XYZ file of C-alpha atoms in Angstrom:
603
model
C -13.978 11.946 15.423
C -13.075 12.295 11.706
C -12.222 9.092 9.854
C -11.413 8.705 6.237
C -11.884 4.996 4.960
C -10.692 3.644 1.835
C -11.302 0.647 -0.240
C -8.607 0.159 -2.980
C -9.318 -2.584 -5.365
C -12.564 -3.518 -7.278
C -14.292 -0.375 -7.763
C -12.139 1.640 -5.440
C -14.147 3.695 -3.087
C -13.687 6.326 -0.119
C -16.076 7.163 2.699
C -15.942 9.694 5.507
C -17.326 9.216 8.956
C -17.806 12.067 11.240
C -18.618 11.616 14.828
C -20.229 8.215 14.220
C -22.070 9.143 11.169
C -21.121 8.198 7.487
C -21.513 11.732 5.894
C -20.192 11.098 2.314
C -19.157 7.887 0.151
C -18.273 7.706 -3.501
C -16.402 5.653 -5.822
C -13.527 6.378 -8.036
C -15.221 5.357 -11.246
C -17.752 8.369 -11.016
C -14.662 10.641 -11.663
C -12.535 8.883 -13.812
C -15.636 7.618 -15.982
C -13.837 4.136 -16.126
C -16.274 1.347 -15.028
C -15.177 -0.641 -11.651
C -11.793 1.617 -11.574
C -9.380 -0.167 -9.364
C -6.873 2.615 -9.166
C -6.025 4.625 -6.204
C -9.168 6.632 -5.344
C -7.611 10.118 -5.159
C -10.635 11.923 -6.764
C -13.168 9.998 -4.389
C -10.976 10.843 -1.245
C -10.892 14.548 -1.993
C -14.557 14.596 -2.820
C -15.619 13.015 0.444
C -13.334 15.199 2.513
C -14.930 18.281 0.640
C -18.410 17.113 1.188
C -17.635 16.609 5.003
C -15.804 19.935 5.017
C -12.683 18.202 6.685
C -9.217 19.283 5.967
C -6.718 16.318 5.745
C -5.044 17.860 8.812
C -8.208 17.297 10.809
C -8.336 13.652 10.274
C -7.905 11.529 13.364
C -7.359 8.242 11.360
C -7.332 6.619 8.049
C -8.361 3.021 7.626
C -7.936 0.713 4.643
C -10.696 -1.804 4.183
C -8.400 -5.148 3.937
C -5.321 -6.184 5.572
C -4.138 -7.685 2.348
C -3.866 -5.927 -1.206
C -4.425 -7.344 -4.639
C -1.465 -5.267 -6.153
C -1.360 -7.606 -9.505
C -4.981 -6.876 -9.942
C -4.490 -3.294 -9.869
C -1.343 -3.318 -11.870
C -2.944 -4.844 -14.912
C -6.330 -3.204 -14.226
C -8.069 -6.405 -14.099
C -11.572 -5.218 -13.230
C -11.813 -2.105 -15.273
C -9.685 -3.165 -18.287
C -10.189 -6.975 -18.864
C -12.400 -8.161 -21.668
C -14.362 -11.374 -21.647
C -11.344 -12.836 -23.858
C -8.932 -11.701 -21.270
C -10.884 -13.415 -18.764
C -10.805 -16.495 -20.781
C -7.023 -16.123 -21.231
C -6.767 -15.921 -17.384
C -8.345 -19.244 -17.153
C -6.685 -21.157 -20.138
C -3.053 -19.625 -19.464
C -2.917 -19.172 -15.789
C -5.352 -20.973 -13.782
C -5.898 -24.003 -15.640
C -2.103 -24.868 -15.886
C -1.707 -24.219 -12.263
C -4.741 -25.907 -10.672
C -5.171 -28.707 -13.216
C -1.382 -29.417 -14.127
C 0.493 -27.997 -11.378
C 2.509 -25.579 -13.284
C 3.934 -22.565 -11.549
C 3.207 -19.569 -13.477
C 3.713 -15.659 -12.914
C 0.332 -13.963 -13.303
C 2.198 -10.664 -14.408
C 4.146 -12.577 -17.062
C 0.757 -13.868 -18.598
C -0.512 -10.311 -18.762
C 2.902 -8.277 -19.145
C 1.493 -6.024 -21.896
C -1.169 -4.963 -19.451
C 1.029 -3.676 -16.528
C 0.513 0.039 -16.012
C 3.570 1.475 -13.932
C 2.454 4.912 -14.499
C -0.829 4.848 -12.716
C -1.405 6.929 -9.499
C -0.985 5.831 -5.954
C 2.595 4.894 -5.372
C 6.204 3.699 -6.672
C 4.708 0.821 -8.845
C 7.923 0.093 -10.615
C 9.377 -0.933 -7.266
C 6.642 -3.053 -6.288
C 6.333 -4.484 -9.680
C 10.041 -5.748 -9.153
C 9.119 -7.324 -5.910
C 6.044 -8.797 -7.501
C 8.235 -10.504 -10.167
C 10.387 -11.814 -7.541
C 7.803 -13.360 -5.405
C 5.477 -14.861 -8.147
C 2.996 -11.947 -8.117
C 1.990 -12.434 -4.469
C 3.195 -9.912 -1.647
C 3.450 -10.019 2.073
C 0.637 -8.335 3.792
C 3.173 -5.832 5.569
C 4.360 -4.819 2.081
C 1.106 -4.200 0.646
C 0.188 -2.232 3.654
C 3.196 -0.004 3.815
C 2.752 0.578 -0.013
C -0.983 1.797 0.683
C 0.154 3.710 3.690
C 2.781 5.717 1.794
C 0.455 6.427 -1.087
C -2.253 8.101 1.013
C 0.348 9.863 3.476
C 1.871 11.500 0.382
C -1.425 12.391 -0.951
C -2.834 13.847 2.075
C 0.407 14.848 4.066
C -0.490 13.018 7.153
C 1.553 10.988 9.599
C 1.893 7.154 9.000
C 0.620 6.598 12.575
C -2.971 7.682 11.633
C -3.171 4.654 9.038
C -4.311 1.326 10.045
C -6.290 -1.625 8.348
C -9.154 -3.971 8.981
C -10.252 -7.264 7.868
C -12.265 -7.562 4.790
C -15.277 -9.850 5.972
C -15.316 -7.798 9.277
C -15.951 -4.677 7.348
C -18.491 -6.231 5.166
C -20.269 -7.470 8.516
C -19.889 -4.134 10.094
C -21.521 -2.538 7.012
C -24.493 -4.995 6.978
C -25.098 -4.400 10.706
C -24.361 -0.779 11.687
C -25.495 0.515 8.386
C -28.943 -1.339 9.217
C -31.864 0.296 11.244
C -31.652 -2.736 13.670
C -30.815 -1.338 17.223
C -31.376 -3.631 20.128
C -32.753 -6.688 18.244
C -30.952 -9.955 18.122
C -29.442 -9.967 14.515
C -27.693 -12.691 12.480
C -25.096 -11.131 10.201
C -24.117 -13.252 7.224
C -21.317 -12.238 4.795
C -20.265 -14.071 1.695
C -18.378 -13.424 -1.456
C -15.712 -14.806 -3.775
C -12.920 -14.286 -1.576
C -11.625 -11.585 0.706
C -8.916 -11.519 3.264
C -8.609 -15.155 4.427
C -11.965 -16.428 3.879
C -15.258 -16.141 1.951
C -18.217 -16.715 4.373
C -18.951 -15.740 7.819
C -21.662 -16.116 10.370
C -21.966 -13.766 13.406
C -24.704 -12.838 16.013
C -25.041 -9.255 17.374
C -27.361 -8.580 20.300
C -27.436 -4.677 20.480
C -24.155 -4.580 22.268
C -21.644 -7.379 21.165
C -20.927 -9.176 17.834
C -19.926 -12.625 18.235
C -18.346 -14.660 15.376
C -19.887 -18.075 15.190
C -18.215 -19.375 11.866
C -15.892 -18.701 9.281
C -15.480 -20.467 5.888
C -12.615 -20.686 3.523
C -14.395 -23.160 0.949
C -17.772 -21.439 0.121
C -18.294 -22.099 -3.464
C -21.533 -20.442 -4.823
C -20.152 -16.876 -5.236
C -17.058 -18.124 -7.157
C -19.322 -20.484 -9.108
C -21.637 -17.928 -10.032
C -18.607 -15.649 -11.091
C -17.408 -18.588 -13.263
C -20.689 -19.329 -14.948
C -21.018 -15.836 -15.883
C -17.656 -16.402 -17.906
C -19.101 -19.618 -19.059
C -21.955 -18.006 -20.696
C -19.732 -15.405 -22.397
C -20.226 -12.532 -19.942
C -17.797 -10.497 -17.897
C -17.131 -11.877 -14.530
C -17.122 -9.485 -11.634
C -19.465 -7.220 -13.734
C -22.146 -9.135 -15.195
C -23.444 -11.386 -12.787
C -26.533 -9.350 -12.684
C -27.310 -10.268 -16.343
C -26.945 -13.908 -15.281
C -29.497 -13.278 -12.540
C -31.868 -11.685 -14.971
C -31.601 -14.277 -17.407
C -32.325 -17.093 -14.871
C -36.196 -16.720 -14.483
C -36.708 -17.426 -18.310
C -35.640 -21.131 -17.541
C -38.536 -23.375 -16.958
C -38.439 -25.764 -13.927
C -38.058 -29.066 -16.034
C -35.210 -27.486 -18.172
C -33.017 -26.655 -15.244
C -33.042 -30.232 -13.555
C -29.951 -31.789 -15.301
C -27.796 -28.650 -14.598
C -29.212 -28.279 -11.310
C -27.872 -31.728 -10.401
C -24.423 -30.839 -11.646
C -24.254 -27.925 -9.085
C -25.721 -30.124 -6.342
C -23.096 -32.832 -6.841
C -20.587 -30.279 -5.438
C -21.206 -28.592 -2.206
C -23.821 -28.698 0.461
C -24.569 -26.604 3.715
C -22.985 -28.227 6.704
C -24.487 -26.615 9.785
C -22.968 -23.040 9.579
C -20.200 -24.093 7.204
C -19.926 -26.111 3.840
C -18.922 -29.522 2.921
C -18.258 -31.043 -0.582
C -19.713 -34.103 -2.014
C -17.116 -33.535 -4.770
C -14.700 -30.753 -4.713
C -13.917 -29.090 -8.228
C -10.283 -28.574 -8.640
C -11.168 -25.375 -10.277
C -14.629 -23.284 -10.926
C -14.255 -22.931 -14.646
C -13.063 -26.068 -16.446
C -15.021 -28.563 -14.084
C -18.345 -26.867 -14.960
C -17.549 -26.372 -18.478
C -17.067 -30.151 -18.962
C -20.019 -31.150 -17.030
C -22.466 -28.640 -18.606
C -21.748 -29.208 -21.976
C -24.976 -29.801 -23.979
C -27.262 -27.779 -21.553
C -28.975 -24.944 -22.713
C -27.659 -21.423 -21.682
C -30.929 -20.494 -19.958
C -31.197 -23.725 -18.289
C -27.413 -23.185 -17.004
C -28.513 -19.610 -15.797
C -31.736 -20.982 -14.144
C -29.906 -23.691 -12.565
C -27.043 -21.906 -11.045
C -29.659 -19.396 -9.593
C -31.735 -21.927 -8.110
C -28.587 -23.622 -6.450
C -27.391 -20.153 -4.985
C -30.769 -19.666 -3.600
C -30.956 -22.932 -2.024
C -27.499 -22.816 -0.502
C -27.999 -19.445 0.852
C -31.526 -20.187 2.270
C -30.350 -23.201 4.164
C -27.297 -21.447 5.432
C -29.260 -18.570 6.763
C -32.026 -20.950 8.318
C -29.496 -22.698 10.132
C -27.926 -19.585 11.578
C -31.377 -18.384 12.593
C -32.240 -21.336 14.377
C -28.799 -21.734 16.066
C -29.352 -18.196 17.570
C -32.831 -17.823 17.961
C -32.676 -14.463 16.021
C -35.476 -13.285 14.028
C -33.804 -10.385 12.176
C -30.837 -10.878 9.658
C -28.554 -8.643 7.702
C -26.454 -9.765 4.730
C -23.080 -8.342 3.304
C -20.606 -9.101 0.744
C -21.027 -9.527 -2.899
C -23.288 -12.636 -2.385
C -25.885 -10.040 -1.176
C -26.186 -8.217 -4.527
C -28.182 -11.424 -5.609
C -31.640 -9.756 -4.585
C -33.529 -12.928 -5.514
C -31.654 -14.936 -3.145
C -32.385 -12.155 -0.532
C -36.026 -12.408 -1.561
C -35.768 -16.236 -0.800
C -34.241 -15.743 2.635
C -36.966 -12.925 3.301
C -39.684 -15.525 2.851
C -38.295 -17.899 5.566
C -40.657 -18.380 8.335
C -37.951 -17.741 10.783
C -37.295 -14.464 9.397
C -39.298 -11.492 10.762
C -36.992 -8.839 9.086
C -34.023 -8.555 6.664
C -32.169 -5.703 5.742
C -29.394 -5.149 3.145
C -27.458 -1.873 3.046
C -26.689 -0.194 -0.246
C -24.581 -1.892 -2.853
C -23.028 -4.559 -0.464
C -20.351 -5.905 -2.758
C -16.749 -4.548 -2.344
C -17.314 -0.881 -2.795
C -19.106 -0.962 0.457
C -16.053 -1.918 2.114
C -15.014 1.697 2.514
C -18.262 2.249 4.679
C -17.737 -0.968 6.673
C -14.088 -0.460 7.553
C -15.203 2.978 9.006
C -17.832 1.017 11.013
C -15.310 -1.702 11.893
C -12.500 0.729 13.142
C -14.910 2.337 15.284
C -16.647 -0.781 16.546
C -13.196 -1.789 17.858
C -12.242 1.568 19.401
C -15.346 1.961 21.182
C -15.506 -1.603 22.456
C -11.794 -1.126 23.833
C -13.150 1.987 25.691
C -15.802 0.068 27.250
C -18.595 1.922 25.050
C -21.567 0.462 23.082
C -20.968 1.142 19.470
C -24.598 0.967 18.712
C -25.081 4.061 20.860
C -22.680 6.055 18.767
C -22.664 4.513 15.208
C -25.696 5.812 13.375
C -27.371 3.593 10.761
C -27.359 5.012 7.006
C -30.175 6.991 6.657
C -29.779 7.418 2.820
C -27.620 6.402 0.018
C -27.263 9.932 -1.008
C -23.715 10.242 -0.077
C -21.957 11.714 -3.060
C -21.174 15.124 -4.313
C -24.249 17.491 -5.064
C -24.668 19.442 -8.525
C -23.636 22.863 -8.216
C -25.670 25.903 -9.550
C -22.567 27.040 -11.719
C -22.243 23.666 -13.323
C -25.971 23.534 -13.892
C -25.920 26.928 -15.450
C -22.943 26.037 -17.606
C -24.716 22.759 -19.100
C -27.854 24.502 -19.636
C -26.449 27.442 -21.691
C -24.381 25.010 -23.707
C -27.656 23.105 -24.744
C -29.776 26.173 -25.002
C -27.174 27.880 -27.529
C -27.349 25.082 -30.218
C -31.047 25.887 -30.840
C -32.145 22.146 -30.695
C -33.564 22.302 -27.236
C -35.934 23.964 -24.925
C -35.169 25.105 -21.499
C -37.870 25.284 -18.742
C -36.428 27.073 -15.462
C -38.003 26.051 -12.222
C -39.888 22.967 -13.687
C -42.721 21.657 -11.281
C -42.912 18.175 -10.434
C -46.427 18.257 -12.119
C -44.958 19.368 -15.376
C -42.390 16.747 -15.320
C -44.966 14.075 -14.183
C -47.086 14.970 -17.407
C -44.184 14.604 -19.669
C -43.698 10.955 -18.275
C -47.542 10.187 -18.400
C -47.515 11.206 -21.966
C -44.753 8.434 -22.894
C -41.445 10.617 -22.722
C -38.254 9.054 -21.151
C -36.791 11.691 -18.749
C -33.440 11.714 -16.975
C -33.125 13.230 -13.619
C -29.538 14.614 -12.263
C -30.385 16.356 -9.100
C -28.909 16.762 -5.539
C -26.189 14.535 -4.205
C -25.478 11.435 -6.233
C -26.045 7.900 -4.873
C -23.340 5.770 -3.595
C -23.357 2.345 -5.197
C -24.641 0.249 -7.968
C -28.188 1.474 -7.807
C -29.689 4.895 -8.896
C -32.126 6.023 -6.343
C -33.804 8.937 -8.359
C -30.901 11.625 -8.137
C -29.125 10.137 -11.138
C -31.878 8.213 -12.738
C -33.920 7.643 -15.916
C -37.598 7.705 -15.443
C -40.517 6.636 -17.586
C -44.032 5.439 -17.107
C -44.147 1.874 -15.747
C -47.363 0.967 -17.398
C -46.044 0.861 -20.717
C -44.153 -2.410 -21.719
C -43.110 -0.427 -25.005
C -40.974 1.938 -22.915
C -38.653 -1.082 -22.082
C -37.776 -1.455 -25.767
C -37.281 2.386 -26.258
C -34.814 2.579 -23.312
C -32.924 -0.733 -24.041
C -32.358 0.142 -27.644
C -32.098 3.990 -28.032
C -30.855 4.875 -24.731
C -28.946 2.165 -22.730
C -28.051 -0.649 -25.323
C -29.015 -3.279 -22.763
C -29.502 -6.748 -23.242
C -33.124 -7.550 -24.386
C -33.844 -9.801 -21.233
C -32.671 -7.630 -18.473
C -35.512 -6.254 -16.301
C -35.938 -2.583 -14.958
C -36.889 -1.506 -11.673
C -39.381 0.914 -10.056
C -39.396 3.420 -7.266
C -42.573 2.968 -5.342
C -44.054 5.304 -2.947
C -43.805 3.483 0.376
C -47.242 4.300 1.256
C -48.261 2.134 -1.559
C -46.038 -0.760 -0.885
C -48.708 -3.093 0.247
C -50.680 -2.213 -2.995
C -47.957 -3.711 -5.088
C -45.563 -6.014 -3.122
C -46.810 -9.497 -2.108
C -45.796 -11.206 1.175
C -43.650 -8.183 2.271
C -43.725 -8.547 6.043
C -43.621 -4.826 6.061
C -39.732 -4.944 5.345
C -38.007 -1.900 4.461
C -36.456 -1.734 0.883
C -35.147 1.767 0.324
C -32.033 0.813 -1.602
C -33.269 -1.648 -4.274
C -31.347 -4.461 -2.424
C -34.383 -6.853 -1.995
C -36.564 -8.506 -4.634
C -40.366 -9.227 -4.001
C -43.131 -10.977 -5.613
C -45.716 -8.681 -6.840
C -49.526 -8.413 -6.702
C -51.932 -8.316 -9.700
C -52.224 -4.617 -9.441
C -48.453 -4.213 -9.823
C -48.748 -6.481 -12.677
C -51.001 -3.990 -14.337
C -49.731 -0.570 -13.138
C -45.893 -1.333 -12.842
C -45.496 -3.760 -15.677
C -42.218 -2.146 -17.317
C -40.666 -2.121 -13.781
C -41.196 -5.734 -13.365
C -39.182 -8.849 -14.521
C -41.002 -10.026 -17.643
C -40.697 -13.773 -16.654
C -41.747 -14.083 -13.132
C -43.206 -10.635 -12.261
C -40.676 -10.033 -9.392
C -39.337 -6.637 -8.935
C -36.523 -5.039 -6.957
C -38.202 -1.840 -5.789
C -36.926 1.429 -4.256
C -39.422 1.935 -1.378
C -39.602 6.040 -1.354
C -40.543 8.074 1.866
C -40.749 11.801 1.647
C -38.238 12.513 4.139
C -35.466 10.550 2.134
C -35.852 12.521 -0.976
C -38.442 15.240 -0.842
C -38.199 16.618 -4.398
C -38.147 13.195 -6.046
C -40.917 12.034 -3.760
C -42.820 15.136 -4.874
C -42.327 14.023 -8.512
C -43.454 10.261 -8.019
C -46.724 11.595 -6.065
C -47.516 14.006 -8.800
C -47.273 11.135 -11.403
C -49.722 9.340 -9.146
C -52.060 12.330 -8.998
C -52.187 12.260 -12.793
C -52.380 8.410 -13.275
C -53.409 6.654 -10.052
C -50.177 4.865 -10.333
C -47.828 5.013 -7.114
C -44.505 4.485 -8.881
C -42.418 5.064 -11.754
C -39.803 3.131 -13.804
C -36.257 4.020 -12.418
C -33.020 2.817 -14.104
C -29.656 4.330 -13.700
C -28.627 7.297 -15.571
C -25.574 5.894 -17.840
C -24.806 4.357 -21.159
C -24.158 0.725 -21.191
C -20.963 -0.080 -19.830
C -20.311 3.323 -18.298
C -20.324 4.351 -14.577
C -23.501 6.201 -13.444
C -23.058 9.877 -14.135
C -21.726 12.079 -11.402
C -21.727 15.737 -12.919
C -24.128 17.886 -14.918
C -21.624 17.578 -17.878
C -21.802 13.798 -17.618
C -25.600 13.831 -17.620
C -25.585 16.096 -20.880
C -23.082 13.544 -22.486
C -25.773 10.736 -21.985
C -28.517 12.998 -22.925
C -27.037 14.191 -26.388
C -25.773 10.741 -27.173
C -29.149 8.763 -26.695
C -32.561 9.199 -27.455
C -33.626 10.643 -24.123
C -36.536 12.960 -24.460
C -35.631 15.317 -21.508
C -33.106 15.904 -18.981
C -33.960 17.611 -15.443
C -30.895 19.145 -13.986
C -31.820 20.177 -10.451
C -35.162 22.008 -11.291
C -34.249 23.116 -14.739
C -35.598 20.960 -17.540
C -34.032 20.490 -21.040
C -36.070 18.975 -23.697
C -35.505 18.168 -27.398
C -37.506 20.202 -29.479
C -39.573 17.312 -31.088
C -41.650 17.429 -27.776
């Protein structure tokens, strides 16, 4: 069966499932070069079909990842186009008057100048007129029909092939069916700011059935985290990772006051959540109560509160079911430190978090959810047919033609040296000698983490390289940590209290050993020495594994610093031309395009 699955919203994404296996998945932002592009994912759809060798006429079904459609956010490009000041205006001119003063306002009136009726995907003028009449909200049926018409027109398929699944069920199916757990008893948690009709769920899987145990509509922590991101002057729905990176710099005695503010709101009530005091909104309430607390104390407190809430919630679910394995989906699962805290619970034998579990993963989850329902109706066990995610290398591959074109362009200017068929040993020597090398090879990774194929690599022993990458290449905030790729065979040398958990996708954090703090220093968080590793097996990526192994042969260090290949604020690169653009507009020393190495002649 050939199934196309689409998430149209925050970071629009498409996936293709063929006979139970996800064979391709990529996001629109990789083609448009617009971060978190929420527009109709035309290029992503065409890319996954091309990768799978499936013509639109060969599709058995097309599934959208949410029965609801946030058309107003797409119309004004809320996720890709809003600045921090726009998000502040959203609070002061829309949410504040509505929630605190009871005014009835139109979201599209507040942001009228941002409405884009010319964008791809459908008859936006008609939908905009409907939104204007309905107060910027649309009925589910209208949102579904709008999306159905868009994809049918694009692909020339019958409307009967298009269907829709629930947001959180898709998160749950991505988390469970994408995991390696097969016959185990598994707790499935999902949590985010909002999706569909809820924002947190608890389910129990036993290898054959999935039983929903709890659904919450009042989960606060994810929305709270988003609001605190804005309160500290960063962009919500994008810069939460910066808040998480800032949090460990706060000392325990500094966070007590701010932590009490958060603790006075919500608590865990069995598998759901209750309120000691329910904020009328998530921005002004905390802005007033956190006045006078240091920025780092606020960051540390909201992170501690999030960890405490999620850890207790997970413990309750594990105790209720007797399960020892857990998976987590939804935006809250992007908080790798909270996932680390759950992993350390004595009730947990194993935890797995699939690649990029925020909303871009809904494209994968919707495909799994559609098949789960279909196979269950047919009396079949979905676990016998649906295959776990073997890798995150699900995007388009570089072609020989595009590599050659880029190499010829760089070679012609006389400022670069080209090394054909560059060996792993040669690249490893450059890394050992302090050079920062970008690697753009093979198929691109799906999601927010670069896993060696669209990565910037460096020697992890040198703290000085952090400043080089931050200031001369990526323009990152100085407090942000980098991450390492670690050879899986060396995991126990570097990671403490790991319980032999698999972490191939940079979705779990770990405490580290003294050896890691000596040999992987630049890939650890400077404040608490935790790390968010990619544990690399040879079969996952043979050429990248050979490169890291060559570095180990030269240095004895079983890992490299690995950060995504992009300039700050831009999506991870997709093509050779994208990689060249980063290379020529930064202070990178070298660029590896498949097996062709281009270096600046200063080397």
